[in-house]
Amino acid sequence: MASSTIRPSLSSFNKLPSFSSRNLSQRLSLFHLRSGVRLLPHNFGLKASRFLRNDSRCMRVMASRNMSQSATQENALDWVKQDKRRMLHVVYRVGDLDKSIKFYTEGLGMKVLRKRDRPEERYMNAFLGYGPEDAHFSVELTYNYGIETYDIGTGFGHFGIAMDDISRVVDIVRAKGGTITREPGPVNGGNSNIAVIEDPDGYKFELLERSPCPEPLCKVMLRVGDLDRSIKFYEKAVGLELLRKQDNPEFKCTVAIMGYGPEEKSTVLELTSDYGVTTYDKGDAYAQITIGTDDVYKTAEAIKLAGGKITHAGPVPGYKTKITSCVDPDGWKTVFVDNHDFRKDLE
């Protein structure tokens, strides 16, 4: 919030002996603006001097407090950079868990890493990926009892999978009745080959031809209304590094790639801002990205200092796992999970 400047009336200055504590600060401000003690009336006296000393002490306390707050914020944001963070998985909802698992394993070559059923909470989920969860990014498919369809909305973009032969995968997906929305081919103005497919629920997957690919599940793309604002949030609150930013006038959008490591070796977040669009429909299908942290409480403080909104901080109700969840300026959710609790969950 912008600060305002109060300009006290000069004509009221000669009434200083009768001032009250409510307008003291205005009169003292005037005192600092005028030069020379001769401007003070003769009966200003010890009472006014006492007020001046109190005002000086108050100013020193306020300055010290502001410096302390700045130091606290700087320490918290420095800690974010030192925290052992890694993208763990992305969570989204599907209408038929078995059907989705079959598509992901047979069509995309993923493996089922673990499954769990929570009948008391009326949901099931399955974790799938290309390697162990303690070292690789994965997808968490969530099925809520009795719900077969979800609205993906216009805000969610796609997931990215890096592989050495996208044409072969596209052929497999086609043979199994999958949807191909972009045939394999080079990206306009570049040498990279990509293809785009859809899973049974309509989630898009961009297949990138890349070898070797230490992290096959390499990208989550979300649309945002103000790219610079989002970059600032994800740098300060989430601790991601801006790896590159690119304007694409042909497609009328600007893209920012952010991650905890090089784009070719780790999972990244791709933020896309379409020209002239400030709001998107997020639907109810996509849920969140989950990130590991050494301290969910310090993470929460850093998020608040960065202007983020905390929706939960502490143990998950009914479980021992500690998390901090927050939403970014566009309402996209991120959940931070205690690294120790996450490892225990995998046992």
mmCIF file of C-alpha atoms in Angstrom:
data_model
loop_
_atom_site.group_PDB
_atom_site.id
_atom_site.type_symbol
_atom_site.label_atom_id
_atom_site.label_comp_id
_atom_site.label_asym_id
_atom_site.label_seq_id
_atom_site.Cartn_x
_atom_site.Cartn_y
_atom_site.Cartn_z
ATOM 1 C CA MET A 1 0.000 0.000 0.000
ATOM 2 C CA ALA A 2 1.427 3.354 -1.013
ATOM 3 C CA SER A 3 2.367 5.658 1.832
ATOM 4 C CA SER A 4 0.701 9.045 2.191
ATOM 5 C CA THR A 5 2.361 12.348 3.103
ATOM 6 C CA ILE A 6 0.685 14.547 5.743
ATOM 7 C CA ARG A 7 1.452 18.247 5.448
ATOM 8 C CA PRO A 8 0.518 20.045 8.698
ATOM 9 C CA SER A 9 -0.766 23.607 8.584
ATOM 10 C CA LEU A 10 1.906 26.208 9.325
ATOM 11 C CA SER A 11 -0.626 28.525 10.904
ATOM 12 C CA SER A 12 -1.276 26.038 13.685
ATOM 13 C CA PHE A 13 2.360 25.851 14.768
ATOM 14 C CA ASN A 14 2.177 28.873 17.097
ATOM 15 C CA LYS A 15 -0.306 26.966 19.288
ATOM 16 C CA LEU A 16 2.221 24.287 20.257
ATOM 17 C CA PRO A 17 1.912 24.774 24.055
ATOM 18 C CA SER A 18 -1.665 23.480 23.979
ATOM 19 C CA PHE A 19 -1.118 20.474 21.675
ATOM 20 C CA SER A 20 -2.586 17.067 22.510
ATOM 21 C CA SER A 21 -0.957 13.637 22.143
ATOM 22 C CA ARG A 22 -3.206 12.879 19.147
ATOM 23 C CA ASN A 23 -1.707 15.607 16.957
ATOM 24 C CA LEU A 24 1.743 15.438 18.495
ATOM 25 C CA SER A 25 3.346 13.655 15.541
ATOM 26 C CA GLN A 26 2.053 16.257 13.093
ATOM 27 C CA ARG A 27 3.466 19.121 15.152
ATOM 28 C CA LEU A 28 6.787 17.377 15.639
ATOM 29 C CA SER A 29 6.986 16.816 11.890
ATOM 30 C CA LEU A 30 6.526 20.549 11.448
ATOM 31 C CA PHE A 31 9.220 21.182 13.999
ATOM 32 C CA HIS A 32 11.660 19.183 11.874
ATOM 33 C CA LEU A 33 10.624 21.089 8.743
ATOM 34 C CA ARG A 34 11.214 24.518 10.239
ATOM 35 C CA SER A 35 14.761 25.685 11.016
ATOM 36 C CA GLY A 36 16.071 27.102 14.255
ATOM 37 C CA VAL A 37 14.899 26.891 17.867
ATOM 38 C CA ARG A 38 13.859 30.517 17.767
ATOM 39 C CA LEU A 39 10.602 29.371 16.117
ATOM 40 C CA LEU A 40 9.544 27.736 19.361
ATOM 41 C CA PRO A 41 7.494 29.806 21.766
ATOM 42 C CA HIS A 42 9.165 30.716 25.051
ATOM 43 C CA ASN A 43 6.854 28.535 27.105
ATOM 44 C CA PHE A 44 7.471 25.366 25.041
ATOM 45 C CA GLY A 45 9.244 24.159 28.183
ATOM 46 C CA LEU A 46 10.170 20.813 29.616
ATOM 47 C CA LYS A 47 6.879 19.125 28.653
ATOM 48 C CA ALA A 48 7.527 19.614 24.968
ATOM 49 C CA SER A 49 11.153 18.509 25.388
ATOM 50 C CA ARG A 50 9.931 15.323 27.025
ATOM 51 C CA PHE A 51 7.629 14.707 24.069
ATOM 52 C CA LEU A 52 10.497 15.320 21.676
ATOM 53 C CA ARG A 53 12.663 12.808 23.496
ATOM 54 C CA ASN A 54 9.807 10.286 23.421
ATOM 55 C CA ASP A 55 9.300 10.927 19.717
ATOM 56 C CA SER A 56 12.997 10.408 19.014
ATOM 57 C CA ARG A 57 12.942 7.165 20.991
ATOM 58 C CA CYS A 58 9.821 6.037 19.114
ATOM 59 C CA MET A 59 11.479 6.758 15.776
ATOM 60 C CA ARG A 60 14.527 4.701 16.788
ATOM 61 C CA VAL A 61 12.298 1.782 17.839
ATOM 62 C CA MET A 62 10.338 1.924 14.582
ATOM 63 C CA ALA A 63 13.547 2.027 12.539
ATOM 64 C CA SER A 64 14.920 -0.922 14.497
ATOM 65 C CA ARG A 65 11.679 -2.848 13.970
ATOM 66 C CA ASN A 66 11.719 -2.185 10.228
ATOM 67 C CA MET A 67 15.349 -3.331 10.027
ATOM 68 C CA SER A 68 14.456 -6.452 12.014
ATOM 69 C CA GLN A 69 11.540 -7.254 9.705
ATOM 70 C CA SER A 70 13.744 -6.764 6.645
ATOM 71 C CA ALA A 71 16.405 -9.032 8.145
ATOM 72 C CA THR A 72 13.762 -11.662 8.958
ATOM 73 C CA GLN A 73 12.431 -11.581 5.423
ATOM 74 C CA GLU A 74 15.929 -11.777 3.963
ATOM 75 C CA ASN A 75 16.802 -14.725 6.222
ATOM 76 C CA ALA A 76 13.593 -16.567 5.336
ATOM 77 C CA LEU A 77 14.080 -16.115 1.600
ATOM 78 C CA ASP A 78 17.745 -17.127 1.877
ATOM 79 C CA TRP A 79 16.640 -20.267 3.689
ATOM 80 C CA VAL A 80 14.311 -21.111 0.781
ATOM 81 C CA LYS A 81 17.311 -21.216 -1.542
ATOM 82 C CA GLN A 82 19.178 -23.540 0.834
ATOM 83 C CA ASP A 83 16.222 -25.845 1.503
ATOM 84 C CA LYS A 84 16.457 -29.342 -0.023
ATOM 85 C CA ARG A 85 13.506 -29.005 -2.357
ATOM 86 C CA ARG A 86 12.463 -31.286 -5.177
ATOM 87 C CA MET A 87 9.287 -31.671 -7.192
ATOM 88 C CA LEU A 88 7.747 -34.936 -5.978
ATOM 89 C CA HIS A 89 4.533 -35.435 -7.941
ATOM 90 C CA VAL A 90 1.606 -33.739 -9.629
ATOM 91 C CA VAL A 91 -1.927 -34.546 -8.488
ATOM 92 C CA TYR A 92 -5.019 -34.632 -10.689
ATOM 93 C CA ARG A 93 -8.404 -36.351 -10.773
ATOM 94 C CA VAL A 94 -9.557 -39.098 -13.136
ATOM 95 C CA GLY A 95 -12.944 -40.696 -13.757
ATOM 96 C CA ASP A 96 -11.849 -44.339 -14.085
ATOM 97 C CA LEU A 97 -8.678 -45.271 -12.231
ATOM 98 C CA ASP A 98 -8.213 -48.702 -13.813
ATOM 99 C CA LYS A 99 -8.701 -47.302 -17.309
ATOM 100 C CA SER A 100 -6.182 -44.544 -16.653
ATOM 101 C CA ILE A 101 -3.631 -46.944 -15.195
ATOM 102 C CA LYS A 102 -3.911 -49.150 -18.277
ATOM 103 C CA PHE A 103 -3.362 -46.167 -20.584
ATOM 104 C CA TYR A 104 -0.362 -44.870 -18.637
ATOM 105 C CA THR A 105 1.344 -48.248 -18.327
ATOM 106 C CA GLU A 106 0.597 -49.747 -21.740
ATOM 107 C CA GLY A 107 0.542 -46.539 -23.777
ATOM 108 C CA LEU A 108 3.153 -44.340 -22.092
ATOM 109 C CA GLY A 109 5.325 -47.019 -20.514
ATOM 110 C CA MET A 110 4.940 -45.906 -16.900
ATOM 111 C CA LYS A 111 4.975 -48.228 -13.910
ATOM 112 C CA VAL A 112 2.572 -48.349 -10.975
ATOM 113 C CA LEU A 113 4.674 -47.288 -7.999
ATOM 114 C CA ARG A 114 2.016 -47.620 -5.308
ATOM 115 C CA LYS A 115 -1.749 -47.532 -4.781
ATOM 116 C CA ARG A 116 -3.932 -46.773 -1.801
ATOM 117 C CA ASP A 117 -7.627 -46.926 -1.112
ATOM 118 C CA ARG A 118 -9.335 -44.727 1.489
ATOM 119 C CA PRO A 119 -12.921 -46.048 1.613
ATOM 120 C CA GLU A 120 -13.677 -44.018 4.738
ATOM 121 C CA GLU A 121 -12.846 -40.879 2.746
ATOM 122 C CA ARG A 122 -14.290 -42.281 -0.504
ATOM 123 C CA TYR A 123 -11.256 -41.989 -2.735
ATOM 124 C CA MET A 124 -8.440 -44.033 -4.240
ATOM 125 C CA ASN A 125 -5.176 -42.917 -5.761
ATOM 126 C CA ALA A 126 -2.307 -44.410 -7.691
ATOM 127 C CA PHE A 127 1.241 -43.143 -8.168
ATOM 128 C CA LEU A 128 2.822 -43.850 -11.539
ATOM 129 C CA GLY A 129 6.141 -42.892 -13.078
ATOM 130 C CA TYR A 130 9.373 -43.964 -14.716
ATOM 131 C CA GLY A 131 11.441 -44.556 -11.584
ATOM 132 C CA PRO A 132 11.348 -44.722 -7.757
ATOM 133 C CA GLU A 133 9.550 -41.826 -6.081
ATOM 134 C CA ASP A 134 12.506 -41.016 -3.855
ATOM 135 C CA ALA A 135 14.461 -39.935 -6.933
ATOM 136 C CA HIS A 136 11.940 -39.206 -9.698
ATOM 137 C CA PHE A 137 8.882 -37.099 -10.401
ATOM 138 C CA SER A 138 5.585 -38.994 -10.662
ATOM 139 C CA VAL A 139 1.868 -38.523 -11.294
ATOM 140 C CA GLU A 140 -0.704 -39.083 -8.575
ATOM 141 C CA LEU A 141 -4.029 -40.086 -10.106
ATOM 142 C CA THR A 142 -6.974 -39.568 -7.759
ATOM 143 C CA TYR A 143 -10.343 -41.257 -8.167
ATOM 144 C CA ASN A 144 -13.223 -40.010 -6.040
ATOM 145 C CA TYR A 145 -15.960 -42.574 -5.555
ATOM 146 C CA GLY A 146 -18.885 -42.047 -7.907
ATOM 147 C CA ILE A 147 -17.400 -39.160 -9.935
ATOM 148 C CA GLU A 148 -16.682 -40.069 -13.562
ATOM 149 C CA THR A 149 -16.013 -36.715 -15.231
ATOM 150 C CA TYR A 150 -14.188 -33.504 -14.388
ATOM 151 C CA ASP A 151 -13.772 -30.098 -15.986
ATOM 152 C CA ILE A 152 -10.146 -29.501 -16.996
ATOM 153 C CA GLY A 153 -10.831 -25.820 -17.689
ATOM 154 C CA THR A 154 -8.765 -23.395 -19.758
ATOM 155 C CA GLY A 155 -5.966 -22.724 -17.256
ATOM 156 C CA PHE A 156 -4.313 -26.128 -17.218
ATOM 157 C CA GLY A 157 -2.025 -26.661 -20.197
ATOM 158 C CA HIS A 158 -0.278 -30.027 -20.407
ATOM 159 C CA PHE A 159 2.277 -32.407 -18.955
ATOM 160 C CA GLY A 160 5.595 -33.071 -20.656
ATOM 161 C CA ILE A 161 7.280 -36.448 -21.186
ATOM 162 C CA ALA A 162 10.790 -36.724 -22.615
ATOM 163 C CA MET A 163 11.646 -39.896 -24.573
ATOM 164 C CA ASP A 164 14.039 -41.031 -27.255
ATOM 165 C CA ASP A 165 11.450 -42.096 -29.881
ATOM 166 C CA ILE A 166 8.142 -40.234 -29.821
ATOM 167 C CA SER A 167 6.916 -41.757 -33.106
ATOM 168 C CA ARG A 168 6.950 -45.237 -31.582
ATOM 169 C CA VAL A 169 4.935 -44.073 -28.567
ATOM 170 C CA VAL A 170 2.432 -42.252 -30.779
ATOM 171 C CA ASP A 171 1.903 -45.455 -32.770
ATOM 172 C CA ILE A 172 1.281 -47.415 -29.570
ATOM 173 C CA VAL A 173 -1.177 -44.805 -28.272
ATOM 174 C CA ARG A 174 -3.012 -44.776 -31.607
ATOM 175 C CA ALA A 175 -3.219 -48.578 -31.696
ATOM 176 C CA LYS A 176 -4.834 -48.545 -28.251
ATOM 177 C CA GLY A 177 -7.442 -46.024 -29.298
ATOM 178 C CA GLY A 178 -5.756 -42.974 -27.811
ATOM 179 C CA THR A 179 -6.175 -39.444 -29.162
ATOM 180 C CA ILE A 180 -3.354 -37.804 -31.136
ATOM 181 C CA THR A 181 -3.776 -34.026 -31.292
ATOM 182 C CA ARG A 182 -0.397 -33.305 -32.912
ATOM 183 C CA GLU A 183 1.543 -35.757 -35.005
ATOM 184 C CA PRO A 184 5.302 -36.041 -34.409
ATOM 185 C CA GLY A 185 7.241 -33.266 -36.053
ATOM 186 C CA PRO A 186 9.650 -30.360 -35.511
ATOM 187 C CA VAL A 187 8.726 -27.321 -33.464
ATOM 188 C CA ASN A 188 8.329 -24.188 -35.558
ATOM 189 C CA GLY A 189 11.662 -22.397 -35.751
ATOM 190 C CA GLY A 190 13.555 -25.165 -33.966
ATOM 191 C CA ASN A 191 15.058 -28.614 -34.299
ATOM 192 C CA SER A 192 13.125 -30.329 -31.509
ATOM 193 C CA ASN A 193 10.528 -32.938 -32.396
ATOM 194 C CA ILE A 194 7.309 -33.079 -30.408
ATOM 195 C CA ALA A 195 3.902 -34.719 -30.481
ATOM 196 C CA VAL A 196 0.770 -34.160 -28.395
ATOM 197 C CA ILE A 197 -1.615 -36.844 -27.169
ATOM 198 C CA GLU A 198 -4.557 -36.994 -24.761
ATOM 199 C CA ASP A 199 -5.301 -39.495 -22.001
ATOM 200 C CA PRO A 200 -8.809 -40.934 -21.393
ATOM 201 C CA ASP A 201 -9.826 -37.880 -19.326
ATOM 202 C CA GLY A 202 -8.612 -35.333 -21.875
ATOM 203 C CA TYR A 203 -5.353 -34.319 -20.182
ATOM 204 C CA LYS A 204 -2.798 -33.342 -22.798
ATOM 205 C CA PHE A 205 0.724 -34.766 -22.841
ATOM 206 C CA GLU A 206 3.473 -33.157 -24.879
ATOM 207 C CA LEU A 207 5.970 -35.802 -25.976
ATOM 208 C CA LEU A 208 9.455 -34.351 -26.422
ATOM 209 C CA GLU A 209 12.098 -36.275 -28.316
ATOM 210 C CA ARG A 210 15.102 -36.077 -26.044
ATOM 211 C CA SER A 211 17.884 -38.509 -25.256
ATOM 212 C CA PRO A 212 19.197 -39.248 -22.743
ATOM 213 C CA CYS A 213 16.377 -38.244 -20.418
ATOM 214 C CA PRO A 214 17.175 -38.746 -16.687
ATOM 215 C CA GLU A 215 13.750 -37.333 -15.741
ATOM 216 C CA PRO A 216 11.133 -38.484 -18.301
ATOM 217 C CA LEU A 217 8.224 -36.742 -16.553
ATOM 218 C CA CYS A 218 9.793 -33.401 -17.284
ATOM 219 C CA LYS A 219 7.171 -30.651 -17.245
ATOM 220 C CA VAL A 220 3.898 -29.264 -15.910
ATOM 221 C CA MET A 221 2.440 -26.338 -17.863
ATOM 222 C CA LEU A 222 -0.029 -23.883 -16.305
ATOM 223 C CA ARG A 223 -1.435 -20.613 -17.640
ATOM 224 C CA VAL A 224 -1.193 -17.438 -15.557
ATOM 225 C CA GLY A 225 -2.638 -13.956 -15.884
ATOM 226 C CA ASP A 226 0.438 -11.877 -15.015
ATOM 227 C CA LEU A 227 3.697 -13.634 -15.877
ATOM 228 C CA ASP A 228 6.073 -11.279 -14.063
ATOM 229 C CA ARG A 229 3.962 -11.466 -10.907
ATOM 230 C CA SER A 230 3.961 -15.275 -11.079
ATOM 231 C CA ILE A 231 7.709 -15.463 -11.689
ATOM 232 C CA LYS A 232 8.314 -13.324 -8.609
ATOM 233 C CA PHE A 233 6.048 -15.537 -6.508
ATOM 234 C CA TYR A 234 7.615 -18.814 -7.596
ATOM 235 C CA GLU A 235 11.128 -17.461 -7.131
ATOM 236 C CA LYS A 236 10.570 -16.106 -3.620
ATOM 237 C CA ALA A 237 7.882 -18.362 -2.167
ATOM 238 C CA VAL A 238 8.586 -21.654 -3.944
ATOM 239 C CA GLY A 239 12.323 -21.218 -4.493
ATOM 240 C CA LEU A 240 12.273 -22.044 -8.206
ATOM 241 C CA GLU A 241 14.868 -20.517 -10.496
ATOM 242 C CA LEU A 242 13.900 -18.766 -13.711
ATOM 243 C CA LEU A 243 15.718 -20.864 -16.301
ATOM 244 C CA ARG A 244 14.511 -18.969 -19.357
ATOM 245 C CA LYS A 245 11.802 -16.639 -20.559
ATOM 246 C CA GLN A 246 10.608 -16.525 -24.133
ATOM 247 C CA ASP A 247 8.109 -14.421 -26.043
ATOM 248 C CA ASN A 248 6.208 -16.222 -28.807
ATOM 249 C CA PRO A 249 4.376 -13.634 -30.919
ATOM 250 C CA GLU A 250 3.379 -16.326 -33.438
ATOM 251 C CA PHE A 251 1.369 -18.083 -30.730
ATOM 252 C CA LYS A 252 0.513 -14.829 -28.911
ATOM 253 C CA CYS A 253 1.983 -15.871 -25.578
ATOM 254 C CA THR A 254 5.014 -15.497 -23.340
ATOM 255 C CA VAL A 255 6.527 -18.490 -21.544
ATOM 256 C CA ALA A 256 8.704 -18.812 -18.422
ATOM 257 C CA ILE A 257 10.492 -22.060 -17.565
ATOM 258 C CA MET A 258 11.234 -22.466 -13.846
ATOM 259 C CA GLY A 259 12.894 -25.310 -11.964
ATOM 260 C CA TYR A 260 15.233 -26.550 -9.242
ATOM 261 C CA GLY A 261 17.755 -27.761 -11.783
ATOM 262 C CA PRO A 262 18.629 -27.723 -15.490
ATOM 263 C CA GLU A 263 15.690 -28.121 -17.859
ATOM 264 C CA GLU A 264 17.294 -31.133 -19.560
ATOM 265 C CA LYS A 265 17.774 -33.052 -16.305
ATOM 266 C CA SER A 266 14.898 -32.196 -13.982
ATOM 267 C CA THR A 267 11.179 -31.505 -13.916
ATOM 268 C CA VAL A 268 10.248 -27.902 -14.627
ATOM 269 C CA LEU A 269 7.205 -25.689 -14.281
ATOM 270 C CA GLU A 270 6.218 -23.933 -17.490
ATOM 271 C CA LEU A 271 4.162 -20.783 -16.889
ATOM 272 C CA THR A 272 2.365 -19.432 -19.953
ATOM 273 C CA SER A 273 0.695 -16.053 -20.291
ATOM 274 C CA ASP A 274 -1.519 -15.533 -23.343
ATOM 275 C CA TYR A 275 -1.637 -12.028 -24.788
ATOM 276 C CA GLY A 276 -4.542 -10.042 -23.360
ATOM 277 C CA VAL A 277 -5.787 -12.817 -21.039
ATOM 278 C CA THR A 278 -5.672 -12.133 -17.296
ATOM 279 C CA THR A 279 -7.950 -14.854 -15.898
ATOM 280 C CA TYR A 280 -8.506 -18.520 -16.700
ATOM 281 C CA ASP A 281 -11.013 -21.171 -15.724
ATOM 282 C CA LYS A 282 -9.114 -23.700 -13.576
ATOM 283 C CA GLY A 283 -11.907 -26.286 -13.590
ATOM 284 C CA ASP A 284 -11.946 -29.053 -10.969
ATOM 285 C CA ALA A 285 -9.728 -31.716 -12.555
ATOM 286 C CA TYR A 286 -6.169 -30.537 -11.913
ATOM 287 C CA ALA A 287 -5.249 -30.375 -8.217
ATOM 288 C CA GLN A 288 -1.665 -29.403 -7.343
ATOM 289 C CA ILE A 289 2.081 -29.861 -7.542
ATOM 290 C CA THR A 290 3.708 -31.440 -4.477
ATOM 291 C CA ILE A 291 7.228 -30.402 -3.425
ATOM 292 C CA GLY A 292 9.519 -31.758 -0.725
ATOM 293 C CA THR A 293 10.927 -29.487 2.000
ATOM 294 C CA ASP A 294 13.050 -29.911 5.129
ATOM 295 C CA ASP A 295 10.741 -27.686 7.218
ATOM 296 C CA VAL A 296 7.092 -27.008 6.393
ATOM 297 C CA TYR A 297 6.845 -24.267 9.041
ATOM 298 C CA LYS A 298 9.798 -22.255 7.746
ATOM 299 C CA THR A 299 8.358 -22.766 4.280
ATOM 300 C CA ALA A 300 5.048 -21.304 5.442
ATOM 301 C CA GLU A 301 6.769 -18.232 6.900
ATOM 302 C CA ALA A 302 8.694 -17.648 3.674
ATOM 303 C CA ILE A 303 5.504 -17.946 1.633
ATOM 304 C CA LYS A 304 3.743 -15.385 3.836
ATOM 305 C CA LEU A 305 6.687 -12.993 3.613
ATOM 306 C CA ALA A 306 6.591 -13.362 -0.179
ATOM 307 C CA GLY A 307 2.904 -12.385 -0.190
ATOM 308 C CA GLY A 308 1.506 -15.889 -0.664
ATOM 309 C CA LYS A 309 -1.668 -17.289 0.851
ATOM 310 C CA ILE A 310 -1.349 -20.252 3.225
ATOM 311 C CA THR A 311 -4.283 -22.690 3.249
ATOM 312 C CA HIS A 312 -2.811 -25.218 5.715
ATOM 313 C CA ALA A 313 0.360 -25.616 7.771
ATOM 314 C CA GLY A 314 0.991 -28.621 10.003
ATOM 315 C CA PRO A 315 0.028 -32.315 10.150
ATOM 316 C CA VAL A 316 -2.641 -33.537 7.754
ATOM 317 C CA PRO A 317 -5.804 -34.202 9.784
ATOM 318 C CA GLY A 318 -5.856 -37.890 10.679
ATOM 319 C CA TYR A 319 -2.254 -38.452 9.562
ATOM 320 C CA LYS A 320 1.225 -37.680 10.872
ATOM 321 C CA THR A 321 2.508 -36.225 7.613
ATOM 322 C CA LYS A 322 3.271 -32.509 7.935
ATOM 323 C CA ILE A 323 2.498 -30.218 5.013
ATOM 324 C CA THR A 324 2.173 -26.593 4.065
ATOM 325 C CA SER A 325 -0.241 -25.794 1.266
ATOM 326 C CA CYS A 326 -0.605 -22.461 -0.474
ATOM 327 C CA VAL A 327 -2.086 -20.877 -3.569
ATOM 328 C CA ASP A 328 -0.313 -18.631 -6.058
ATOM 329 C CA PRO A 329 -1.718 -15.301 -7.346
ATOM 330 C CA ASP A 330 -3.844 -17.183 -9.922
ATOM 331 C CA GLY A 331 -5.184 -19.713 -7.432
ATOM 332 C CA TRP A 332 -2.961 -22.646 -8.463
ATOM 333 C CA LYS A 333 -2.202 -24.852 -5.476
ATOM 334 C CA THR A 334 1.212 -26.036 -4.297
ATOM 335 C CA VAL A 335 1.705 -28.455 -1.388
ATOM 336 C CA PHE A 336 5.023 -28.791 0.448
ATOM 337 C CA VAL A 337 5.588 -32.123 2.219
ATOM 338 C CA ASP A 338 8.113 -32.717 4.990
ATOM 339 C CA ASN A 339 10.977 -34.688 3.423
ATOM 340 C CA HIS A 340 11.307 -37.033 6.385
ATOM 341 C CA ASP A 341 7.557 -37.746 6.450
ATOM 342 C CA PHE A 342 7.557 -38.351 2.700
ATOM 343 C CA ARG A 343 10.323 -40.951 2.994
ATOM 344 C CA LYS A 344 8.409 -42.651 5.819
ATOM 345 C CA ASP A 345 5.324 -42.741 3.612
ATOM 346 C CA LEU A 346 7.262 -44.640 0.970
ATOM 347 C CA GLU A 347 8.324 -47.390 3.375
#
